[in-house]
Coordinates of C-alpha atoms in Angstrom, one line a residue:
X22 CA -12.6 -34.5 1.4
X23 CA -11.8 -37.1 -1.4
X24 CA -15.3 -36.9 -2.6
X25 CA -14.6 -33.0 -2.8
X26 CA -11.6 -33.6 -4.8
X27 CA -12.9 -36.3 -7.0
X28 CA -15.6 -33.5 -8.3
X29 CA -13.4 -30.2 -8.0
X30 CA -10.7 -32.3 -10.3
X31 CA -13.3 -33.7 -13.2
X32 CA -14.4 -29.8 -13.2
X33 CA -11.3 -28.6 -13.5
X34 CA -10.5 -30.6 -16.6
X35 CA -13.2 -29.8 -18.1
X36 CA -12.4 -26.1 -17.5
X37 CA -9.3 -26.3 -19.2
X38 CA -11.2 -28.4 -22.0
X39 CA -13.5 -25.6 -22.4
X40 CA -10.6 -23.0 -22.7
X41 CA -9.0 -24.8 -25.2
X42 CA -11.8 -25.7 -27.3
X43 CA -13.0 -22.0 -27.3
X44 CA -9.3 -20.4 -28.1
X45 CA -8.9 -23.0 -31.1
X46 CA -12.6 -21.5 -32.8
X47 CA -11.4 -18.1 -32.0
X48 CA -8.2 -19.1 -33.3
X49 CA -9.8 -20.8 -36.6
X50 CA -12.7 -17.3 -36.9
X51 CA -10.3 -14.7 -36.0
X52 CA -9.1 -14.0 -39.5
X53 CA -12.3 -14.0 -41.1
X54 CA -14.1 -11.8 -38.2
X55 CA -11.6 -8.9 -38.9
X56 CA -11.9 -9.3 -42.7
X57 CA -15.5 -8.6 -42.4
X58 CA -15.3 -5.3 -39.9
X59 CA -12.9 -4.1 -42.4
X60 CA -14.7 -4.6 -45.4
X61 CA -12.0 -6.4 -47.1
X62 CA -12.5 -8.3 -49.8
X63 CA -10.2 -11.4 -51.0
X64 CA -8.7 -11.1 -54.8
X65 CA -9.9 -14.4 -55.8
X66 CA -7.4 -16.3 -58.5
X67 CA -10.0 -16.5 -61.1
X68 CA -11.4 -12.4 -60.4
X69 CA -10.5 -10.2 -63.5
X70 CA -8.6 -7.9 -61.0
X71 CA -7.7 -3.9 -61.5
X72 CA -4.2 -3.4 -62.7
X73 CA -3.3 -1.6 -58.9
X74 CA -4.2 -5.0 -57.7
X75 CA -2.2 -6.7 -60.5
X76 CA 1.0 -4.6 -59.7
X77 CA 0.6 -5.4 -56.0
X78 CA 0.8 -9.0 -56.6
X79 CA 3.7 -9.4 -58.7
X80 CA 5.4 -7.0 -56.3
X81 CA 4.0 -9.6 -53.7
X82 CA 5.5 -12.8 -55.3
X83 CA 9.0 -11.3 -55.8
X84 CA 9.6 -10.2 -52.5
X85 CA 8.3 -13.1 -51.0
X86 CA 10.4 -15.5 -53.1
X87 CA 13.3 -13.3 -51.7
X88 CA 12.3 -13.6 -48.2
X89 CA 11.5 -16.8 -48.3
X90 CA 7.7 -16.5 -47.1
X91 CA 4.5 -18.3 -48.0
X92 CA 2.4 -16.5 -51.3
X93 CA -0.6 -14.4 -48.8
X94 CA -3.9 -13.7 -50.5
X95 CA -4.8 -10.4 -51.2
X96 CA -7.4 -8.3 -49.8
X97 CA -8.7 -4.8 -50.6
X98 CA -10.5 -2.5 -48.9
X99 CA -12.7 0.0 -51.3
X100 CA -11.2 3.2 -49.4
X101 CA -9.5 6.4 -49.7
X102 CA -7.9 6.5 -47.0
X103 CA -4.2 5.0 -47.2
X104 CA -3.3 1.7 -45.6
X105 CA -2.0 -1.9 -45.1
X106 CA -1.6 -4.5 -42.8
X107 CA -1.5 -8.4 -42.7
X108 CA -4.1 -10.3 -40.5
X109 CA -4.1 -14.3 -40.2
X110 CA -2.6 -16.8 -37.7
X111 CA -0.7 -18.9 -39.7
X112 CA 2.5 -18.0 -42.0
X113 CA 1.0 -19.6 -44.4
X114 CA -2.6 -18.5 -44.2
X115 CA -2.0 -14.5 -43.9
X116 CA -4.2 -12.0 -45.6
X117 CA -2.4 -9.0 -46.6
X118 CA -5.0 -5.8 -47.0
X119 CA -4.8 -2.9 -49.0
X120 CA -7.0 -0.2 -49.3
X121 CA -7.9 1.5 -52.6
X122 CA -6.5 4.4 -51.3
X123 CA -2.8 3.0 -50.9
X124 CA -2.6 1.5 -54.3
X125 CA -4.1 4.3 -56.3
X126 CA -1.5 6.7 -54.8
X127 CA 2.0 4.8 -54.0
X128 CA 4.4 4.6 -57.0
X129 CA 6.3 1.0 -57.3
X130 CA 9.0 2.3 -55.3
X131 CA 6.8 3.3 -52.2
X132 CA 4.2 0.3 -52.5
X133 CA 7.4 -2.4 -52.7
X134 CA 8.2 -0.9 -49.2
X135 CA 5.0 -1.1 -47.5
X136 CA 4.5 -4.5 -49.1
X137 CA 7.8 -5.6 -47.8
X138 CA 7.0 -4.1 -44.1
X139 CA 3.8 -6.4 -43.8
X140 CA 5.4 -9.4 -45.2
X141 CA 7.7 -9.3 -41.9
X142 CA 5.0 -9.8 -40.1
X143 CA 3.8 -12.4 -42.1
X144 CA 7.6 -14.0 -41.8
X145 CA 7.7 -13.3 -37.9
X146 CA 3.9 -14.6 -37.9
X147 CA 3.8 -11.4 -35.6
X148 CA 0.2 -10.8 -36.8
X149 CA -1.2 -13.8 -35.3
X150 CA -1.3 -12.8 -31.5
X151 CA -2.7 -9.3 -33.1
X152 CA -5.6 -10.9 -35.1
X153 CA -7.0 -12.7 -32.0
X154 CA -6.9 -9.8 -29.7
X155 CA -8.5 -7.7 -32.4
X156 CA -11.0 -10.5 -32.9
X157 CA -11.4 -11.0 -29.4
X158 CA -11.2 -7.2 -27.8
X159 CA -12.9 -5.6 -30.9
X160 CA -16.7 -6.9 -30.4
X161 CA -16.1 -5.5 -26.8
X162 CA -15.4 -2.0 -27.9
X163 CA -18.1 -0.3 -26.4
X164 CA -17.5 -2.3 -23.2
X165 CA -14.1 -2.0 -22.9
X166 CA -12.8 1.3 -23.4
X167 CA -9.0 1.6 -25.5
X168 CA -9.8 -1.8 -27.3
X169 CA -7.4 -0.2 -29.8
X170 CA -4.6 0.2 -27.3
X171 CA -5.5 -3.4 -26.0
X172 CA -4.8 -4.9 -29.3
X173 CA -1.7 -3.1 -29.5
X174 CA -0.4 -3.8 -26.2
X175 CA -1.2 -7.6 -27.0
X176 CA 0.8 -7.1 -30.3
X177 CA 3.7 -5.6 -28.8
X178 CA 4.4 -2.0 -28.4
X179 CA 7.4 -1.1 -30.7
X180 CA 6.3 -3.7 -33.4
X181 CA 5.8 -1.3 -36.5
X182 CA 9.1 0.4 -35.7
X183 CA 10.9 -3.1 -35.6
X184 CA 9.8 -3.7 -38.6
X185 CA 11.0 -0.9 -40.7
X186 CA 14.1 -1.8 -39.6
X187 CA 13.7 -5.6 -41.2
X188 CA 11.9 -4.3 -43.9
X189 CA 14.3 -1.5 -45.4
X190 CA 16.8 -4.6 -44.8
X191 CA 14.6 -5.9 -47.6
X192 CA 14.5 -3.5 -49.6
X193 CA 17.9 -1.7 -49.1
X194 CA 16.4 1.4 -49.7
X195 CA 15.0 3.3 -46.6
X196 CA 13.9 6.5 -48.4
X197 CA 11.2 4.2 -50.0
X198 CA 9.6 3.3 -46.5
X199 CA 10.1 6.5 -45.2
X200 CA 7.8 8.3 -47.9
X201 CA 5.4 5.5 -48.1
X202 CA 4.6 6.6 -44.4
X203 CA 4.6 10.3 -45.2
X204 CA 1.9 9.1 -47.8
X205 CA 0.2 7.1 -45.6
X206 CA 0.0 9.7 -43.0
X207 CA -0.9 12.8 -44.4
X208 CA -3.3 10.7 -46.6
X209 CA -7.6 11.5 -46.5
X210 CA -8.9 10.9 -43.0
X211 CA -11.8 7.8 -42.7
X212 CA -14.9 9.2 -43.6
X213 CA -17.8 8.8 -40.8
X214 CA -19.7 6.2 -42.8
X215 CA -16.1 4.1 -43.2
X216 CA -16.0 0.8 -42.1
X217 CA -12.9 1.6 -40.9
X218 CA -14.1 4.7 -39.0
X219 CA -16.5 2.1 -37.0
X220 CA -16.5 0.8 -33.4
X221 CA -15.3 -2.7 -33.0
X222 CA -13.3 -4.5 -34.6
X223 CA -12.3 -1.9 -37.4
X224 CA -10.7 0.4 -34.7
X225 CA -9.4 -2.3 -32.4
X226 CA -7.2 -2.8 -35.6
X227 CA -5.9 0.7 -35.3
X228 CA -2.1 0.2 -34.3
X229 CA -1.7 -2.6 -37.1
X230 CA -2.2 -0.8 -39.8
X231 CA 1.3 -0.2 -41.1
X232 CA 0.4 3.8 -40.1
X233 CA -2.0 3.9 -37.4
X234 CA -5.1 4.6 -38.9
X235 CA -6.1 8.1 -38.0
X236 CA -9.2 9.2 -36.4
X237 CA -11.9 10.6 -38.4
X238 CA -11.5 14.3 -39.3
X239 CA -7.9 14.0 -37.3
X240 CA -5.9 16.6 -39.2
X241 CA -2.6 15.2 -41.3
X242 CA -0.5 17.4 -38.5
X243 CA -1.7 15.3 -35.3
X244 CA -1.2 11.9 -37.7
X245 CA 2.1 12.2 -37.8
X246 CA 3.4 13.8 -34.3
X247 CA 5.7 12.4 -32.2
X248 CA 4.0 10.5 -29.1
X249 CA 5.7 10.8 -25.8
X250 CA 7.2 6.8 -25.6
X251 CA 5.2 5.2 -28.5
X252 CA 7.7 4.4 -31.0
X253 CA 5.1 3.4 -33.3
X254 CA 4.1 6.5 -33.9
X255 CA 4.6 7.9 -37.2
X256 CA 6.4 10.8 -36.4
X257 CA 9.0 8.9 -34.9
X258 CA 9.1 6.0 -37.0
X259 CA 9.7 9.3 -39.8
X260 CA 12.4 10.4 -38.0
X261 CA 14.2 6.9 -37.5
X262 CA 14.0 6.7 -41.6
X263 CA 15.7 9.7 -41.6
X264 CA 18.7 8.5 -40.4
X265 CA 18.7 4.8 -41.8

């Protein structure tokens, strides 16, 4: 029996070595795997950049010198479609993405308030947990059916909506959140060649996209209905606005 234990407990310990050693790559990878399914491409310092990107970073650094985060890069996505969200699993290592889309049609007002949205989740470093699942779940997509709503779960049901609260706090002006989403919802759906119409990765990210990024050819109607008990959806997230 102690000759059974002496091998089950060197196995066992190097189990857990293996599980840890494999969570820390995916850990260190997970930020650059979803950059790649999306497409996104990092403003470098030294890139002559577009003056939407230009805006978006001094928007960037005074809201984050009021909120007391970390300076993220940058990342765009060349898209129509309208979106954002912040990928990365340290505070000080997030990527905030932006699609063409977003910054060609959002005014300062309506940018400022979608900027300040996915900077809470840079503060809360509530993106980290998502980026791993979506690393992790999205290459598994056509294995495991509702990757999307996997990553989702694993970032916490109710998370967009908790963080229009803490980002009009920002802000002080909810109106400027609550047509951002409008925008953002009734925007141009992902073309079928998008990379962020594709299996894996790029739809696992659905949910963190500060508006759930719509199916392709979904009409602007079905983006922003209410869903029965998901208060992320845009509908209701609308509605809450409304009333801030």
């Amino acid at each position: 029996a102690s000759a059974a234990g002496g091998v089950v407990v060197p196995g066992a310990i190097a189990a857990v070595v293996a599980g840890i050693v494999v969570w820390l790559v995916l850990w260190r990878a997970a930020t650059s795997v979803v950059l790649r399914a999306l497409g996104a491409q990092v403003v470098d310092d030294d890139e002559v950049t577009r003056a939407e990107v230009a805006r978006a970073e001094n928007i960037v650094d005074g809201l984050c010198a009021s909120m007391g985060v970390a300076l993220p890069d940058l990342a765009v996505v060349d898209d129509p479609t309208r979106g954002a969200l912040a990928v990365g699993c340290e505070p000080d290592a997030a990527v905030v993405v932006l699609t063409s889309g977003l910054l060609h049609a959002l005014d300062p007002v309506t940018l400022e308030a979608v900027l300040a949205h996915e900077l809470v989740h840079v503060k809360r470093a509530d993106m980290a947990p998502a980026t791993v699942a979506a690393a992790v779940f999205g290459p598994l997509g056509r294995l495991v059916p509702g990757a999307s709503d996997l990553v989702h779960t694993v970032a916490g049901r109710g998370r967009e909506f908790r963080t229009d609260r803490l980002a009009v706090s920002v802000t002080r002006y909810p109106p400027g959140l609550r047509d951002a989403l409008v925008l953002m919802a009734e925007g141009p759906r992902p073309a079928l060649d998008s990379a962020l119409s594709g299996r894996g990765v790029a739809r696992a990210v659905r949910w963190l996209w500060t508006v759930a990024m719509p199916e392709p050819g979904e009409d602007a109607a079905d983006a922003v209905r209410v869903i029965e008990g998901e208060l992320d959806a845009p509908g209701v997230r609308i509605a809450a606005l409304d009333e801030w």
